[in-house]
PDB file of C-alpha atoms in Angstrom:
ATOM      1  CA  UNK A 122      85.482  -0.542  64.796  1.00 56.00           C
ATOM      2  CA  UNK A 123      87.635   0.021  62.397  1.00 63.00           C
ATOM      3  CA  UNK A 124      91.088   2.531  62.828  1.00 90.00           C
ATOM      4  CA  UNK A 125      91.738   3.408  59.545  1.00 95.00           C
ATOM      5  CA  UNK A 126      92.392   7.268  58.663  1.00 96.00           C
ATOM      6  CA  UNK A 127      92.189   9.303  54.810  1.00 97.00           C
ATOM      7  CA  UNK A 128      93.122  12.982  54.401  1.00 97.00           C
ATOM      8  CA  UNK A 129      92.153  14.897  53.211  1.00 97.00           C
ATOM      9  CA  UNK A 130      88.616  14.274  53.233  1.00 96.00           C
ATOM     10  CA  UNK A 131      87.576  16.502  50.594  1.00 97.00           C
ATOM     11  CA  UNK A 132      89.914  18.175  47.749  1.00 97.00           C
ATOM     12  CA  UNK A 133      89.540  20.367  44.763  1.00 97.00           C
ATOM     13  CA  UNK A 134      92.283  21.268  42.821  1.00 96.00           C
ATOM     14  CA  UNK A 135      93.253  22.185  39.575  1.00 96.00           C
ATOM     15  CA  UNK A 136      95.065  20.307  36.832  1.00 97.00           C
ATOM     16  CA  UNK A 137      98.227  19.656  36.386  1.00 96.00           C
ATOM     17  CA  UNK A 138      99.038  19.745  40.113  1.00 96.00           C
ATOM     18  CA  UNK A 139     100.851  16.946  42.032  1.00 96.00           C
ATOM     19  CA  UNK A 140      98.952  15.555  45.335  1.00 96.00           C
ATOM     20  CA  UNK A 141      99.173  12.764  47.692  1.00 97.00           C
ATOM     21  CA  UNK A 142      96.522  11.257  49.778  1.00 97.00           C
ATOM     22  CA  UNK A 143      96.808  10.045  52.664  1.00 98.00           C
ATOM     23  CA  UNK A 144      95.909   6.917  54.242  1.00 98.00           C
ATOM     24  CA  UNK A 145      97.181   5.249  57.611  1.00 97.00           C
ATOM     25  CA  UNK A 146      96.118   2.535  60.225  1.00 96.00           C
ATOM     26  CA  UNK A 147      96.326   1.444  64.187  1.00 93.00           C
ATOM     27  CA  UNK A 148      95.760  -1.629  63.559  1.00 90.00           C
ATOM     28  CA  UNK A 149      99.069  -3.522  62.658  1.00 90.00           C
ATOM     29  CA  UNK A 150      97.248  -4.809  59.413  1.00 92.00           C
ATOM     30  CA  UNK A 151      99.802  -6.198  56.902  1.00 91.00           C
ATOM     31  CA  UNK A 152      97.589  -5.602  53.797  1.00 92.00           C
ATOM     32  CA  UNK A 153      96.756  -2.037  52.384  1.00 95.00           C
ATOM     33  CA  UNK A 154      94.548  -1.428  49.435  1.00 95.00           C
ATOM     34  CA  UNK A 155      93.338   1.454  47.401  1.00 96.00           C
ATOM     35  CA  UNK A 156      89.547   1.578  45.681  1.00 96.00           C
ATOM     36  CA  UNK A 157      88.559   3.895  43.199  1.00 95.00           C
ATOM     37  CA  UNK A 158      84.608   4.790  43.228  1.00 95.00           C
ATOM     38  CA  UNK A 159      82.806   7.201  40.820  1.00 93.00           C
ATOM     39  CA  UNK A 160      79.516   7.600  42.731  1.00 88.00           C
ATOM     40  CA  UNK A 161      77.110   4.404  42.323  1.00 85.00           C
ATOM     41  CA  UNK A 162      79.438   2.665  40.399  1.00 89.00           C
ATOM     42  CA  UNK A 163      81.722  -0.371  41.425  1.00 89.00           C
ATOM     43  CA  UNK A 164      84.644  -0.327  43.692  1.00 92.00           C
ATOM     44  CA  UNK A 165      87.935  -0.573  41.622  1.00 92.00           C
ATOM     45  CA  UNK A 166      91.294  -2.100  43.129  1.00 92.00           C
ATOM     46  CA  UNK A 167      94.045   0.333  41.983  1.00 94.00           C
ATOM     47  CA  UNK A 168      96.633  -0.242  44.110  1.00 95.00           C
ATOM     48  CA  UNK A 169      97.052  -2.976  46.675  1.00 93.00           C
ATOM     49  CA  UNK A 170     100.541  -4.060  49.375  1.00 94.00           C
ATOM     50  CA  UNK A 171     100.805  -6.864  51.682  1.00 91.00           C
ATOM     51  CA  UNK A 172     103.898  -5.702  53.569  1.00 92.00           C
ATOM     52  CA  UNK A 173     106.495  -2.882  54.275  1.00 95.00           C
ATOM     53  CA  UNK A 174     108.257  -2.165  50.787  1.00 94.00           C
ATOM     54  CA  UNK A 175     105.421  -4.554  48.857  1.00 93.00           C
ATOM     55  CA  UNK A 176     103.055  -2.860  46.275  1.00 95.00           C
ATOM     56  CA  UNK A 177     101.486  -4.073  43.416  1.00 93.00           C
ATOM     57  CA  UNK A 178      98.864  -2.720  40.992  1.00 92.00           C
ATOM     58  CA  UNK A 179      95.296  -3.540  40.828  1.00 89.00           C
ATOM     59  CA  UNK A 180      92.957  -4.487  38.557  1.00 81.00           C
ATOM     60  CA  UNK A 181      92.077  -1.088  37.167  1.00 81.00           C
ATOM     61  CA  UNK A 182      94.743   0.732  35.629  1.00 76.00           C
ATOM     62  CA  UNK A 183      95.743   3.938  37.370  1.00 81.00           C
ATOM     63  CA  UNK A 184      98.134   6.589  37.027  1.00 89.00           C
ATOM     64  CA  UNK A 185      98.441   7.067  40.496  1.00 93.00           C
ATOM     65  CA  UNK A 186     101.832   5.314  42.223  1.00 94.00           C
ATOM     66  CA  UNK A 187     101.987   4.693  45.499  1.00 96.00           C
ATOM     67  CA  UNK A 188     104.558   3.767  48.468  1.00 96.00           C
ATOM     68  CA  UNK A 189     104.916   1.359  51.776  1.00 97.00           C
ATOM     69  CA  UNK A 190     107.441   2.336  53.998  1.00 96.00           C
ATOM     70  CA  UNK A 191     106.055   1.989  57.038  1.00 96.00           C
ATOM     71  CA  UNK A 192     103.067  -0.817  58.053  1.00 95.00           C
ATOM     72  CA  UNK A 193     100.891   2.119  59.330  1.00 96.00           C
ATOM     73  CA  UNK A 194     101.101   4.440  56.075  1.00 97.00           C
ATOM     74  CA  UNK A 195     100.455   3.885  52.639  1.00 98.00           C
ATOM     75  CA  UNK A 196     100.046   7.005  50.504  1.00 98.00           C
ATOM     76  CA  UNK A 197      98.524   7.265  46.932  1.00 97.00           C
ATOM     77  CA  UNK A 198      99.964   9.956  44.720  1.00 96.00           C
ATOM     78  CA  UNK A 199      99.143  11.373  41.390  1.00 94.00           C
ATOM     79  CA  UNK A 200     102.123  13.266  40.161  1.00 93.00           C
ATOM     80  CA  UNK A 201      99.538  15.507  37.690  1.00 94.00           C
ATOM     81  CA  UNK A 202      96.396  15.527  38.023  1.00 94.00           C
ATOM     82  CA  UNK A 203      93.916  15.901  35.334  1.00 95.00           C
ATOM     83  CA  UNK A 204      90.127  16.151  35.634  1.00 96.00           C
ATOM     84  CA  UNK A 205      89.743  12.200  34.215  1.00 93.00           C
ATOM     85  CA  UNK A 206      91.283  11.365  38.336  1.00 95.00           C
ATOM     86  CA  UNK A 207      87.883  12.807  39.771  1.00 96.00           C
ATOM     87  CA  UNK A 208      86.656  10.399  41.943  1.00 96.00           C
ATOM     88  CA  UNK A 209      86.549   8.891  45.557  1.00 96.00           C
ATOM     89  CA  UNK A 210      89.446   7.490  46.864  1.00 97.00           C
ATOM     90  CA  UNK A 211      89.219   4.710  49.182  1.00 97.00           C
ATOM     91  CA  UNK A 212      91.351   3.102  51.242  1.00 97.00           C
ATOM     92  CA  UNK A 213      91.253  -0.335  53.515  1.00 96.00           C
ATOM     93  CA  UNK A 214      93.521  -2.051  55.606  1.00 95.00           C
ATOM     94  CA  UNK A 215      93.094  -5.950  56.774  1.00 91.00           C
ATOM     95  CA  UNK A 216      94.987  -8.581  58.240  1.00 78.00           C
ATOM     96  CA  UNK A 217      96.697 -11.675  57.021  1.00 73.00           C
ATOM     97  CA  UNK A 218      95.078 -15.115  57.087  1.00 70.00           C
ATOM     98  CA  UNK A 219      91.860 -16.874  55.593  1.00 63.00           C
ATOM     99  CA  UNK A 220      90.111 -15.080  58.814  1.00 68.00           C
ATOM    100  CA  UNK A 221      90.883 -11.865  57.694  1.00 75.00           C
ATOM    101  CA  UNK A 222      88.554  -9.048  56.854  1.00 83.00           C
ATOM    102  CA  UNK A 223      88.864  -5.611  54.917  1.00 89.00           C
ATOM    103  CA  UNK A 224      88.405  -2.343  56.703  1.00 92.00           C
ATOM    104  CA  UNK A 225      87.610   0.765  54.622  1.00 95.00           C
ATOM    105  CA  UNK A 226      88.809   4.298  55.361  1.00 96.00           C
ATOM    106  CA  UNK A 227      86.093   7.147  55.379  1.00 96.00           C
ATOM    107  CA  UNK A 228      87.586   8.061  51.511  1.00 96.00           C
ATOM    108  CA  UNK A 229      88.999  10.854  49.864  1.00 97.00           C
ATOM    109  CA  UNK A 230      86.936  13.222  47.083  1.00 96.00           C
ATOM    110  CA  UNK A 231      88.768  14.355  45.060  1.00 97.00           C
ATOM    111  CA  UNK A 232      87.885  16.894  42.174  1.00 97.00           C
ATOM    112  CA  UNK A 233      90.209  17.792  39.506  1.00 97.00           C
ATOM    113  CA  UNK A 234      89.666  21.089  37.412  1.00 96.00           C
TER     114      UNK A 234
ATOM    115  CA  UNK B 300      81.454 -13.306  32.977  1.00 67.00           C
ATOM    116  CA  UNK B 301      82.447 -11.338  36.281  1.00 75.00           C
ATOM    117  CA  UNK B 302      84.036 -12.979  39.044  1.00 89.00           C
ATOM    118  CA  UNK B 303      81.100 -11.904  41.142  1.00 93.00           C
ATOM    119  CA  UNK B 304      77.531 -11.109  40.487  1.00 94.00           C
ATOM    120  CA  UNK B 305      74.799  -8.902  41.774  1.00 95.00           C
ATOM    121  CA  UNK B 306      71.385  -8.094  40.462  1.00 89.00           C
ATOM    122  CA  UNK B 307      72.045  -3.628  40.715  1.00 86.00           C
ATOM    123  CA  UNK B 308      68.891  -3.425  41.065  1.00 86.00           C
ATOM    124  CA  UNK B 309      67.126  -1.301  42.757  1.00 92.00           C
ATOM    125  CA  UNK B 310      65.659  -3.558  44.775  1.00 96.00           C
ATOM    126  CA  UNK B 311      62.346  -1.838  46.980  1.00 97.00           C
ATOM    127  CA  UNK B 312      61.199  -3.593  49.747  1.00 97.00           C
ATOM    128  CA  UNK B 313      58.214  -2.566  52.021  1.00 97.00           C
ATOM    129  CA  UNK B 314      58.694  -1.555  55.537  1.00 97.00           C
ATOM    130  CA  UNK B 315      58.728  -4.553  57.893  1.00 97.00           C
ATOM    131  CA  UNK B 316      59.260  -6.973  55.357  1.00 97.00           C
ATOM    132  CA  UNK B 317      62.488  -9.408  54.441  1.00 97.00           C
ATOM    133  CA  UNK B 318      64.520  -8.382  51.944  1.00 97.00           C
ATOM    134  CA  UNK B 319      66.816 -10.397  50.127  1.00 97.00           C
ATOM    135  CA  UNK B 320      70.157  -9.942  48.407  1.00 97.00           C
ATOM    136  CA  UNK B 321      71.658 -12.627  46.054  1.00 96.00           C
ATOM    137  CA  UNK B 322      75.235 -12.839  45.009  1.00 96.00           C
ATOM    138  CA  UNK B 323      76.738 -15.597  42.706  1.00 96.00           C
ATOM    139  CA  UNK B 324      80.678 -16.101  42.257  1.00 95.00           C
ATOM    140  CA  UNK B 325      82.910 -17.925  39.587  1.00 92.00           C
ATOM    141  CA  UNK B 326      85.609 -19.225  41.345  1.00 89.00           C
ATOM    142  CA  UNK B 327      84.927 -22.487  42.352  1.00 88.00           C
ATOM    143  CA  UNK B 328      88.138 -22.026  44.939  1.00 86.00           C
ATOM    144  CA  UNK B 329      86.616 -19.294  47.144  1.00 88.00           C
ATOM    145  CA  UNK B 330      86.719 -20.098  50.393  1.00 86.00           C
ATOM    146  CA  UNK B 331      85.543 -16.637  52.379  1.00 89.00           C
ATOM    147  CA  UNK B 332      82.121 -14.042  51.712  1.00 94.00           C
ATOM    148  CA  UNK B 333      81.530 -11.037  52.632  1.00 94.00           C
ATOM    149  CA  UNK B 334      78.428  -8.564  52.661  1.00 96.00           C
ATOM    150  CA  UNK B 335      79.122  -4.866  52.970  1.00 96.00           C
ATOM    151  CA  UNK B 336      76.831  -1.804  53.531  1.00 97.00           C
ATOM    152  CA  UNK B 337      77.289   1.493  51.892  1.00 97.00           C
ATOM    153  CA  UNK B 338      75.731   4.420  52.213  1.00 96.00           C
ATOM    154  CA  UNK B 339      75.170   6.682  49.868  1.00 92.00           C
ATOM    155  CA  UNK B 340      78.731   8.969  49.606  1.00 90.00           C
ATOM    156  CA  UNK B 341      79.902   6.552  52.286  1.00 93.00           C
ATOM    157  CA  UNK B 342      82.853   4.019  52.537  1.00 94.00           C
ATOM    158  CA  UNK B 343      81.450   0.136  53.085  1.00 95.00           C
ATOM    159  CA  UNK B 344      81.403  -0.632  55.969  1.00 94.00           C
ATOM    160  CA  UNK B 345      81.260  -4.744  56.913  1.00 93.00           C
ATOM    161  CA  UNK B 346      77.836  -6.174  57.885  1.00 94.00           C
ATOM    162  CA  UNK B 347      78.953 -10.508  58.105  1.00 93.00           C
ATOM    163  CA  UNK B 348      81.006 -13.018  57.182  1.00 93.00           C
ATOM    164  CA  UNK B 349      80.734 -16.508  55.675  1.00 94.00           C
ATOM    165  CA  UNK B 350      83.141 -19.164  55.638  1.00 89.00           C
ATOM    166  CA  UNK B 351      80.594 -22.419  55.862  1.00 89.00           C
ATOM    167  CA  UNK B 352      77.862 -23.537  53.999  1.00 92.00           C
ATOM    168  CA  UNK B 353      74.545 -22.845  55.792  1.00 94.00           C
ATOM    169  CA  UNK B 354      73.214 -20.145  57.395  1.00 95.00           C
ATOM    170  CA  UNK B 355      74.527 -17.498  59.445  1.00 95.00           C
ATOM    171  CA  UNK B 356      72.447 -15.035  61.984  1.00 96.00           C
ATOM    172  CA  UNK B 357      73.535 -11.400  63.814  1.00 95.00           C
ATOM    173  CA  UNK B 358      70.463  -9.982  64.576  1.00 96.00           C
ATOM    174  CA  UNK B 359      68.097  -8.741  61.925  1.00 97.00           C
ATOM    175  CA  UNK B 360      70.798 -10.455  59.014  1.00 98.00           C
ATOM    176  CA  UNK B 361      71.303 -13.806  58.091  1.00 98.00           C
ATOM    177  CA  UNK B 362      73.999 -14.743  55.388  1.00 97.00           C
ATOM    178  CA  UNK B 363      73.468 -17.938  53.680  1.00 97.00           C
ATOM    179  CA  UNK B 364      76.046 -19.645  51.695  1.00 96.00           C
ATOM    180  CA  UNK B 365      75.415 -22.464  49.179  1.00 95.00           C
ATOM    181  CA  UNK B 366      79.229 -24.001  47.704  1.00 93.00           C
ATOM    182  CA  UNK B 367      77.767 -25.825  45.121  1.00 94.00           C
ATOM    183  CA  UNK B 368      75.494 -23.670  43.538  1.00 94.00           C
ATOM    184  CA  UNK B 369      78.410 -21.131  44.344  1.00 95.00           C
ATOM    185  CA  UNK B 370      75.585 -18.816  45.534  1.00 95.00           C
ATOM    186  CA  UNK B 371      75.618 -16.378  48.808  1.00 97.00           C
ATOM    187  CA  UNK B 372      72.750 -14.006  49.874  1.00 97.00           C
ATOM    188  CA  UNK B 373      71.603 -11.979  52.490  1.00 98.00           C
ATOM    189  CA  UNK B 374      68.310 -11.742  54.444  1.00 98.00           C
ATOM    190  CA  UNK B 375      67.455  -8.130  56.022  1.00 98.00           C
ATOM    191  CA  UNK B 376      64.248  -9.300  58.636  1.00 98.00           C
ATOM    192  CA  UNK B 377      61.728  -6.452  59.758  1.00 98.00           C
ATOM    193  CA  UNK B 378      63.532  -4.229  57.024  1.00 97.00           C
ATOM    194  CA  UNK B 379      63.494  -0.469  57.851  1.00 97.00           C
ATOM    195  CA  UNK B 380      64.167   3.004  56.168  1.00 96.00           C
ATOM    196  CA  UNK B 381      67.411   2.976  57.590  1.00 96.00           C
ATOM    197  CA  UNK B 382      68.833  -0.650  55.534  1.00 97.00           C
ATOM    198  CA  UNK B 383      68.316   1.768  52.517  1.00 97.00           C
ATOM    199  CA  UNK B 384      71.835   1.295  50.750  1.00 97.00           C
ATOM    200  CA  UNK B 385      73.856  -0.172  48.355  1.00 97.00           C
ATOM    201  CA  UNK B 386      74.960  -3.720  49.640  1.00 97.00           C
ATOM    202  CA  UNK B 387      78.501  -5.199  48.355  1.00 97.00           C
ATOM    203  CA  UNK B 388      79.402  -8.898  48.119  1.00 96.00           C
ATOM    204  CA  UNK B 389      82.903  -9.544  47.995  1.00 94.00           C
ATOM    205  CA  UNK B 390      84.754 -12.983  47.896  1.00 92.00           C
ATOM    206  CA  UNK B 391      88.062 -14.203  48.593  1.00 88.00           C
ATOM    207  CA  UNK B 392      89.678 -16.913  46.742  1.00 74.00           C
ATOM    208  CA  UNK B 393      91.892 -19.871  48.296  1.00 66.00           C
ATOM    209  CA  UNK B 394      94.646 -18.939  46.035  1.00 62.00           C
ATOM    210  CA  UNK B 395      96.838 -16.750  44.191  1.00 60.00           C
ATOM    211  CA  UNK B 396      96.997 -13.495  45.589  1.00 61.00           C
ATOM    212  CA  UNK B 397      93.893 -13.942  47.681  1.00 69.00           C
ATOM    213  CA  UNK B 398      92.334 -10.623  47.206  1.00 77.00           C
ATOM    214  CA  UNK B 399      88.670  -9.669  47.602  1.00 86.00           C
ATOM    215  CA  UNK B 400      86.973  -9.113  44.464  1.00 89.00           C
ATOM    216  CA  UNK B 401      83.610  -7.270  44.685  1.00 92.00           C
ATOM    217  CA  UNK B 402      80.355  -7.133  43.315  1.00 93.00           C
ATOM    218  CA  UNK B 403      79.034  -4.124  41.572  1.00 93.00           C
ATOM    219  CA  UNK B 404      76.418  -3.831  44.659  1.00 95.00           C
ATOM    220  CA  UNK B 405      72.499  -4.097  44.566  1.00 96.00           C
ATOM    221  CA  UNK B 406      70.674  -0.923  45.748  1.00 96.00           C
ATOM    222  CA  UNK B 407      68.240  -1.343  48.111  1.00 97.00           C
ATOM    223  CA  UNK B 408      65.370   1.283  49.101  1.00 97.00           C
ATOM    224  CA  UNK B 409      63.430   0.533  52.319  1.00 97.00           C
ATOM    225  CA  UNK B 410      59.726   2.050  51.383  1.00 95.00           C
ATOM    226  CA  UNK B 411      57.915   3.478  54.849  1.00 91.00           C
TER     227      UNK B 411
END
């Protein structure tokens, strides 16, 4: 089982407002991602880092930045939000190494007004 | 063409019966599969691995992988109502930045 933690879990808020989700890990994993899912749709890399003070952008364009200080933590922010960034935000941790395997967070919902 | 391929579906199986999931990749390079479960307003969670070609059993699900038709699936045995879910392949190339890249899932319903 997994140790990977989002908060919050569920969050409404209007537009034009700055937030920052949270994601963090247990596990010592090197790599951190970020997944954006609109329900029954496909998962979406946004935002991926493979160390401490490494992050790179994904494969879907986002306006969302995000930050690696610390191995454990590695929050998403939107600095305003408009209703376009409703969605679930997921996040997953995994190790290095052809052995490794991804770990997903429980996800964020977010809903922008 | 996408990296990785799944039928959306939905797929509907009977009760008690095998289902199977198909998943066909591009990358001629990628070296590790994956099949995830995800339920409905839920995060995937990670059902098996792949990393040789062949067949691969834990319990009611066997992955098979086939290199050179670059070709992995996944057999649910004695389905039930509870295997209803979307089911993710993902695949990890040799090189580059070695990320997974995911399948736009195939819906299964499990019919009582």
């Amino acid at each position: 089982e997994a140790d990977i933690y989002q908060t919050p879990r569920y969050l409404v808020i209007g537009t034009g407002k700055k937030i920052t989700l949270e994601c963090s890990q247990t596990m010592g994993h090197d790599k951190m991602y970020w997944y954006q899912q609109d329900p029954g749709m496909e998962l979406h890399l946004i935002h991926y880092s493979y160390g401490v003070n490494s992050t790179e952008k994904g494969d879907l364009s986002s306006e969302s930045t995000v930050s690696r200080i610390r191995t454990e933590h590695f929050p998403l922010t939107l600095e305003s939000a408009r209703p376009s960034h409703t969605s679930q935000y997921l996040c997953a941790s995994s190790t290095r190494g052809q052995l490794e395997t991804q770990y997903f967070g429980p996800g964020t919902r977010l809903l922008v007004l | 063409q996408k990296e990785v391929e799944q039928n959306s579906g939905p797929l509907s199986v009977p009760e008690g019966a095998i289902a199977s999931l198909n998943c066909t990749y591009s990358d001629r390079g990628s070296q590790s599969f994956f099949w995830y479960r995800q339920y409905s307003g839920k995060s995937p969670e990670l059902i098996m691995f792949i990393y040789s070609n062949g067949d691969k059993e834990d319990g009611r699900f066997t992955a098979q992988l086939n290199k050179a038709s670059q070709y992995v699936s996944l057999l649910i045995r004695d389905s039930q109502p509870s295997d209803s879910a979307t089911y993710l392949c993902a695949v990890r190339a040799n090189q580059g930045a070695q990320k997974l890249v995911f399948g736009q899932g195939t819906r299964l319903t499990i019919n009582p």
